CSV table of C-alpha atoms in Angstrom, one decimal:
chain,number,residue,atom,x,y,z
A,29,UNK,CA,99.3,128.7,124.5
A,30,UNK,CA,102.1,126.8,126.2
A,31,UNK,CA,101.7,123.1,125.8
A,32,UNK,CA,103.6,122.4,129.0
A,33,UNK,CA,101.5,124.7,131.2
A,34,UNK,CA,100.0,123.4,134.3
A,35,UNK,CA,96.3,122.6,134.8
A,36,UNK,CA,93.9,125.4,135.5
A,37,UNK,CA,93.3,126.4,139.1
A,38,UNK,CA,89.7,125.1,139.2
A,39,UNK,CA,91.2,121.6,138.9
A,40,UNK,CA,94.0,121.6,141.5
A,41,UNK,CA,94.2,117.8,141.7
A,42,UNK,CA,94.6,117.3,138.0
A,43,UNK,CA,98.3,116.5,137.2
A,44,UNK,CA,99.9,118.8,134.7
A,45,UNK,CA,101.5,116.1,132.5
A,46,UNK,CA,98.3,114.7,131.0
A,47,UNK,CA,97.2,118.3,130.3
A,48,UNK,CA,100.3,118.8,128.2
A,49,UNK,CA,99.1,116.3,125.6
A,50,UNK,CA,96.1,118.4,124.7
A,51,UNK,CA,97.7,121.1,122.6
A,52,UNK,CA,95.3,121.6,119.8
A,53,UNK,CA,95.5,120.6,116.1
A,54,UNK,CA,98.5,122.6,115.3
A,55,UNK,CA,100.7,120.9,117.9
A,56,UNK,CA,99.3,117.5,117.0
A,57,UNK,CA,100.2,118.1,113.4
A,58,UNK,CA,103.7,119.3,114.4
A,59,UNK,CA,104.2,115.9,116.1
A,60,UNK,CA,103.4,114.1,112.9
A,61,UNK,CA,101.0,111.7,114.5
A,62,UNK,CA,100.9,109.5,111.4
A,63,UNK,CA,104.6,109.5,110.6
A,64,UNK,CA,104.6,105.7,110.1
A,65,UNK,CA,101.9,105.8,107.5
A,66,UNK,CA,103.4,108.8,105.7
A,67,UNK,CA,107.0,107.5,105.7
A,68,UNK,CA,106.1,104.0,104.6
A,69,UNK,CA,103.9,105.4,101.8
A,70,UNK,CA,106.9,107.3,100.5
A,71,UNK,CA,109.0,104.1,100.7
A,72,UNK,CA,106.2,102.2,98.9
A,73,UNK,CA,106.2,104.8,96.1
A,74,UNK,CA,110.0,104.4,95.7
A,75,UNK,CA,109.6,100.6,95.5
A,76,UNK,CA,106.8,100.9,92.9
A,77,UNK,CA,109.0,103.1,90.6
A,78,UNK,CA,112.0,100.8,91.2
A,79,UNK,CA,109.8,97.8,90.1
A,80,UNK,CA,108.8,99.6,87.0
A,81,UNK,CA,112.4,100.4,86.1
A,82,UNK,CA,113.5,96.8,86.8
A,83,UNK,CA,110.8,95.4,84.6
A,84,UNK,CA,111.6,97.8,81.8
A,85,UNK,CA,115.3,97.2,82.0
A,86,UNK,CA,114.8,93.4,82.1
A,87,UNK,CA,112.8,93.6,78.9
A,88,UNK,CA,115.4,95.8,77.2
A,89,UNK,CA,118.2,93.5,78.0
A,90,UNK,CA,116.4,90.2,77.3
A,91,UNK,CA,115.1,88.3,74.3
A,92,UNK,CA,111.7,90.2,74.4
A,93,UNK,CA,113.3,93.6,73.7
A,94,UNK,CA,111.5,94.1,70.3
A,95,UNK,CA,108.4,92.1,71.1
A,96,UNK,CA,107.5,92.1,74.8
A,97,UNK,CA,104.6,90.0,76.1
A,98,UNK,CA,101.5,92.0,76.4
A,99,UNK,CA,101.2,91.6,80.2
A,100,UNK,CA,104.5,93.4,80.8
A,101,UNK,CA,103.1,96.8,79.8
A,102,UNK,CA,100.1,96.3,82.1
A,103,UNK,CA,102.4,95.5,85.1
A,104,UNK,CA,104.6,98.4,84.2
A,105,UNK,CA,101.7,100.9,84.3
A,106,UNK,CA,100.4,99.2,87.5
A,107,UNK,CA,103.7,100.0,89.2
A,108,UNK,CA,103.8,103.6,87.8
A,109,UNK,CA,100.2,104.2,89.0
A,110,UNK,CA,100.9,102.7,92.4
A,111,UNK,CA,104.0,105.0,92.7
A,112,UNK,CA,101.9,108.1,92.0
A,113,UNK,CA,99.2,107.0,94.4
A,114,UNK,CA,101.7,106.4,97.2
A,115,UNK,CA,103.6,109.6,96.6
A,116,UNK,CA,100.3,111.5,97.1
A,117,UNK,CA,99.4,109.2,99.9
A,118,UNK,CA,102.5,110.3,101.8
A,119,UNK,CA,100.9,113.8,101.8
A,120,UNK,CA,97.5,112.5,102.7
A,121,UNK,CA,98.8,110.8,105.9
A,122,UNK,CA,101.4,113.5,106.7
A,123,UNK,CA,98.9,116.3,106.5
A,124,UNK,CA,96.3,114.2,108.3
A,125,UNK,CA,93.7,114.7,105.7
A,126,UNK,CA,91.9,111.6,106.9
A,127,UNK,CA,91.1,113.3,110.2
A,128,UNK,CA,89.9,116.6,108.8
A,129,UNK,CA,86.2,117.4,108.3
A,130,UNK,CA,86.8,120.4,106.0
A,131,UNK,CA,89.2,120.3,103.1
A,132,UNK,CA,90.9,122.8,100.8
A,133,UNK,CA,91.4,122.6,97.1
A,134,UNK,CA,95.0,121.4,97.8
A,135,UNK,CA,93.6,118.6,100.0
A,136,UNK,CA,91.3,117.5,97.1
A,137,UNK,CA,94.3,117.6,94.7
A,138,UNK,CA,96.2,115.2,96.9
A,139,UNK,CA,93.2,112.9,97.3
A,140,UNK,CA,92.8,113.0,93.5
A,141,UNK,CA,96.3,111.6,93.0
A,142,UNK,CA,95.7,108.9,95.6
A,143,UNK,CA,92.4,107.8,94.1
A,144,UNK,CA,93.3,107.8,90.4
A,145,UNK,CA,96.7,106.2,91.1
A,146,UNK,CA,95.2,103.4,93.1
A,147,UNK,CA,92.4,102.8,90.7
A,148,UNK,CA,94.8,102.9,87.8
A,149,UNK,CA,97.0,100.3,89.5
A,150,UNK,CA,94.0,98.0,90.2
A,151,UNK,CA,92.7,98.1,86.7
A,152,UNK,CA,96.2,97.6,85.2
A,153,UNK,CA,96.6,94.5,87.4
A,154,UNK,CA,93.3,93.2,86.1
A,155,UNK,CA,94.4,93.7,82.5
A,156,UNK,CA,97.7,92.0,83.3
A,157,UNK,CA,95.8,88.9,84.5
A,158,UNK,CA,93.9,88.8,81.2
A,159,UNK,CA,97.2,89.2,79.4
A,160,UNK,CA,98.7,86.2,81.1
A,161,UNK,CA,95.8,84.0,79.9
A,162,UNK,CA,96.7,82.1,76.7
A,163,UNK,CA,92.9,81.7,76.1
A,164,UNK,CA,92.5,85.4,75.8
A,165,UNK,CA,92.9,86.4,72.2
A,166,UNK,CA,94.5,89.6,71.0
A,167,UNK,CA,91.1,91.0,70.1
A,168,UNK,CA,89.7,90.1,73.6
A,169,UNK,CA,92.7,91.6,75.2
A,170,UNK,CA,92.1,94.8,73.4
A,171,UNK,CA,88.5,94.8,74.8
A,172,UNK,CA,89.9,94.2,78.3
A,173,UNK,CA,92.2,97.2,77.9
A,174,UNK,CA,89.4,99.4,76.5
A,175,UNK,CA,87.1,98.4,79.3
A,176,UNK,CA,89.8,99.3,81.9
A,177,UNK,CA,90.3,102.7,80.3
A,178,UNK,CA,86.6,103.4,80.3
A,179,UNK,CA,86.4,102.5,84.0
A,180,UNK,CA,89.4,104.7,84.7
A,181,UNK,CA,87.7,107.6,82.9
A,182,UNK,CA,84.5,107.0,84.9
A,183,UNK,CA,86.5,107.1,88.1
A,184,UNK,CA,88.1,110.5,87.1
A,185,UNK,CA,84.6,111.8,86.2
A,186,UNK,CA,83.2,110.5,89.5
A,187,UNK,CA,85.9,112.4,91.4
A,188,UNK,CA,85.4,115.7,89.7
A,189,UNK,CA,81.6,115.6,89.9
A,190,UNK,CA,81.9,114.8,93.6
A,191,UNK,CA,84.4,117.7,94.1
A,192,UNK,CA,82.1,120.1,92.2
A,193,UNK,CA,79.1,119.1,94.3
A,194,UNK,CA,81.0,119.1,97.7
A,195,UNK,CA,80.9,115.3,98.2
A,196,UNK,CA,82.7,114.1,101.3
A,197,UNK,CA,86.2,112.6,100.9
A,198,UNK,CA,84.9,109.3,102.1
A,199,UNK,CA,82.7,109.0,99.1
A,200,UNK,CA,85.4,110.0,96.7
A,201,UNK,CA,87.7,107.3,98.2
A,202,UNK,CA,85.2,104.5,97.6
A,203,UNK,CA,86.7,103.4,94.2
A,204,UNK,CA,90.0,102.6,96.1
A,205,UNK,CA,88.2,99.5,97.4
A,206,UNK,CA,88.7,98.0,93.9
A,207,UNK,CA,92.4,97.5,94.8
A,208,UNK,CA,91.7,94.5,97.0
A,209,UNK,CA,89.5,92.8,94.4
A,210,UNK,CA,92.1,93.2,91.6
A,211,UNK,CA,94.9,92.1,93.8
A,212,UNK,CA,92.9,88.9,94.6
A,213,UNK,CA,92.7,88.3,90.8
A,214,UNK,CA,96.5,88.3,90.6
A,215,UNK,CA,96.6,85.8,93.5
A,216,UNK,CA,94.1,83.6,91.7
A,217,UNK,CA,96.0,83.7,88.4
A,218,UNK,CA,99.3,82.9,90.1
A,219,UNK,CA,97.8,80.1,92.2
A,220,UNK,CA,96.3,78.5,89.2
A,221,UNK,CA,99.5,78.6,87.2
A,222,UNK,CA,101.6,77.5,90.1
A,223,UNK,CA,99.5,74.4,91.1
A,224,UNK,CA,96.9,73.9,88.3
A,225,UNK,CA,99.0,74.0,85.2
A,226,UNK,CA,101.3,71.1,84.1
A,227,UNK,CA,104.6,72.9,84.4
A,228,UNK,CA,107.7,70.7,83.8
A,229,UNK,CA,110.3,73.5,84.0
A,230,UNK,CA,111.3,73.9,87.7
A,231,UNK,CA,112.4,77.5,86.9
A,232,UNK,CA,108.9,78.4,85.7
A,233,UNK,CA,107.4,76.7,88.8
A,234,UNK,CA,109.7,78.7,91.1
A,235,UNK,CA,108.9,82.0,89.2
A,236,UNK,CA,105.2,81.5,89.5
A,237,UNK,CA,105.6,80.6,93.2
A,238,UNK,CA,107.4,83.9,93.7
A,239,UNK,CA,104.6,85.8,92.0
A,240,UNK,CA,102.1,84.0,94.2
A,241,UNK,CA,103.9,84.6,97.4
A,242,UNK,CA,104.4,88.3,96.5
A,243,UNK,CA,100.8,88.8,95.6
A,244,UNK,CA,99.5,87.0,98.7
A,245,UNK,CA,101.7,89.2,100.9
A,246,UNK,CA,100.4,92.3,99.2
A,247,UNK,CA,96.8,91.1,99.5
A,248,UNK,CA,97.4,90.4,103.2
A,249,UNK,CA,98.4,94.0,103.7
A,250,UNK,CA,95.2,95.2,101.8
A,251,UNK,CA,93.2,93.0,104.1
A,252,UNK,CA,94.7,94.6,107.2
A,253,UNK,CA,93.8,98.0,105.8
A,254,UNK,CA,90.3,97.0,104.9
A,255,UNK,CA,89.5,95.3,108.1
A,256,UNK,CA,90.7,98.2,110.3
A,257,UNK,CA,89.7,101.0,107.9
A,258,UNK,CA,86.5,102.0,109.7
A,259,UNK,CA,88.0,101.8,113.2
A,260,UNK,CA,91.4,103.4,112.5
A,261,UNK,CA,91.4,105.7,109.5
A,262,UNK,CA,89.4,108.6,110.9
A,263,UNK,CA,86.2,110.4,109.9
A,264,UNK,CA,87.3,110.0,106.2
A,265,UNK,CA,87.5,106.3,105.6
A,266,UNK,CA,87.3,104.3,102.4
A,267,UNK,CA,84.6,101.9,103.6
A,268,UNK,CA,82.1,104.3,105.0
A,269,UNK,CA,79.7,104.0,102.1
A,270,UNK,CA,79.9,100.3,101.7
A,271,UNK,CA,76.7,98.5,102.7
A,272,UNK,CA,78.2,96.4,105.4
A,273,UNK,CA,80.1,99.1,107.3
A,274,UNK,CA,78.9,101.8,109.7
A,275,UNK,CA,78.4,105.4,108.5
A,276,UNK,CA,79.8,107.6,109.9
A,277,UNK,CA,83.0,105.6,110.2
A,278,UNK,CA,83.4,103.6,113.4
A,279,UNK,CA,86.4,105.9,114.3
A,280,UNK,CA,83.9,108.7,114.8
A,281,UNK,CA,81.4,106.6,116.7
A,282,UNK,CA,83.9,105.5,119.4
A,283,UNK,CA,84.1,107.3,122.7
A,284,UNK,CA,86.6,108.8,122.8
A,285,UNK,CA,87.0,109.0,119.0
A,286,UNK,CA,89.4,106.4,117.6
A,287,UNK,CA,89.7,104.5,120.8
A,288,UNK,CA,88.6,101.2,119.2
A,289,UNK,CA,91.6,101.1,116.9
A,290,UNK,CA,94.1,98.5,118.2
A,291,UNK,CA,97.1,100.2,116.6
A,292,UNK,CA,98.9,103.4,117.5
A,293,UNK,CA,98.5,106.4,115.3
A,294,UNK,CA,102.2,106.7,114.8
A,295,UNK,CA,102.3,103.3,113.1
A,296,UNK,CA,98.7,102.7,112.1
A,297,UNK,CA,97.0,100.1,109.8
A,298,UNK,CA,98.1,101.9,106.7
A,299,UNK,CA,101.8,101.7,107.8
A,300,UNK,CA,101.3,97.9,108.4
A,301,UNK,CA,99.8,97.6,104.9
A,302,UNK,CA,102.7,99.4,103.3
A,303,UNK,CA,105.2,97.1,104.9
A,304,UNK,CA,103.4,94.1,103.5
A,305,UNK,CA,103.0,95.8,100.1
A,306,UNK,CA,106.7,96.7,99.9
A,307,UNK,CA,107.7,93.2,100.6
A,308,UNK,CA,105.1,91.7,98.3
A,309,UNK,CA,106.0,94.0,95.4
A,310,UNK,CA,109.7,93.2,95.6
A,311,UNK,CA,109.0,89.4,95.6
A,312,UNK,CA,106.5,89.8,92.8
A,313,UNK,CA,108.9,91.8,90.6
A,314,UNK,CA,111.6,89.2,90.9
A,315,UNK,CA,109.0,86.5,90.0
A,316,UNK,CA,108.0,88.4,86.9
A,317,UNK,CA,111.6,88.8,85.8
A,318,UNK,CA,112.2,85.1,86.3
A,319,UNK,CA,109.1,84.4,84.2
A,320,UNK,CA,110.6,86.4,81.3
A,321,UNK,CA,113.9,84.6,81.7
A,322,UNK,CA,112.5,81.1,81.4
A,323,UNK,CA,109.3,81.8,79.3
A,324,UNK,CA,107.3,80.5,82.2
A,325,UNK,CA,104.5,83.0,81.6
A,326,UNK,CA,103.4,80.8,78.6
A,327,UNK,CA,100.9,78.1,79.1
A,328,UNK,CA,102.2,74.6,78.0
A,329,UNK,CA,102.2,74.5,74.2
A,330,UNK,CA,101.1,78.1,73.8
A,331,UNK,CA,102.7,80.9,71.9
A,332,UNK,CA,103.4,84.3,73.3
A,333,UNK,CA,101.0,87.2,72.7
A,334,UNK,CA,102.9,90.5,72.2
A,335,UNK,CA,101.9,93.8,73.6
């Protein structure tokens, strides 16, 4: 069918231009309706991998080359996991999997990468927060790490059981909601060390402030995604099965569908979140490097715990 064809004869007063916009799913996909979300997700993936490389190189070139602080490894894996999640997320938005009601095995494979990558990032951030606490002993830190690995394994099992039983994508995406909680933990840790600890070194104060600003920026992006998820994501939204959100997603309940979303599809809420996250990750990475340079990750009078 020609997308630029005029309106049918039974509607002679209907102008042909609006009719040209209704060209079916294939034409809509060809237009890349979610180009903003897909493109910024790919950029976010690159920033995550860049941050991991920056942190690793900074350790190799610094005084902690042979005995890095334990939290460095946790942040490194958070960045790697985030990069994997965003690389798969580029496919999710680009192929518009969030607007489909039926999915192929390939679709599920992409969603698997998004989910386990995001959950892995969230859990690694939580472990990093524990590693930054001088009051957390080496034995306790190992327990934190083991607990995170167990939760990650449960997430993987949850996905495959859901896939085998034909669970909707919305249900499988539910563990991604943990990202906001764990990012908030990073904000709380950085805020306490920035304002609550008696830091005399201005370099350490500045480094912690960078981590705080970066983590707040990333959390703000996660808040945008969470608040607009039900209205804007489509029939497959992360929050559908949470107790305080509508099911089906509000996007499906609106007339016409998706009309309640305040953002355009070409640069939707996910694209906005990615812009915040890109900025926040760059600032946070610089703050972490500065902490290593000045030893500001240590509490006053505390000794370093190695990884």
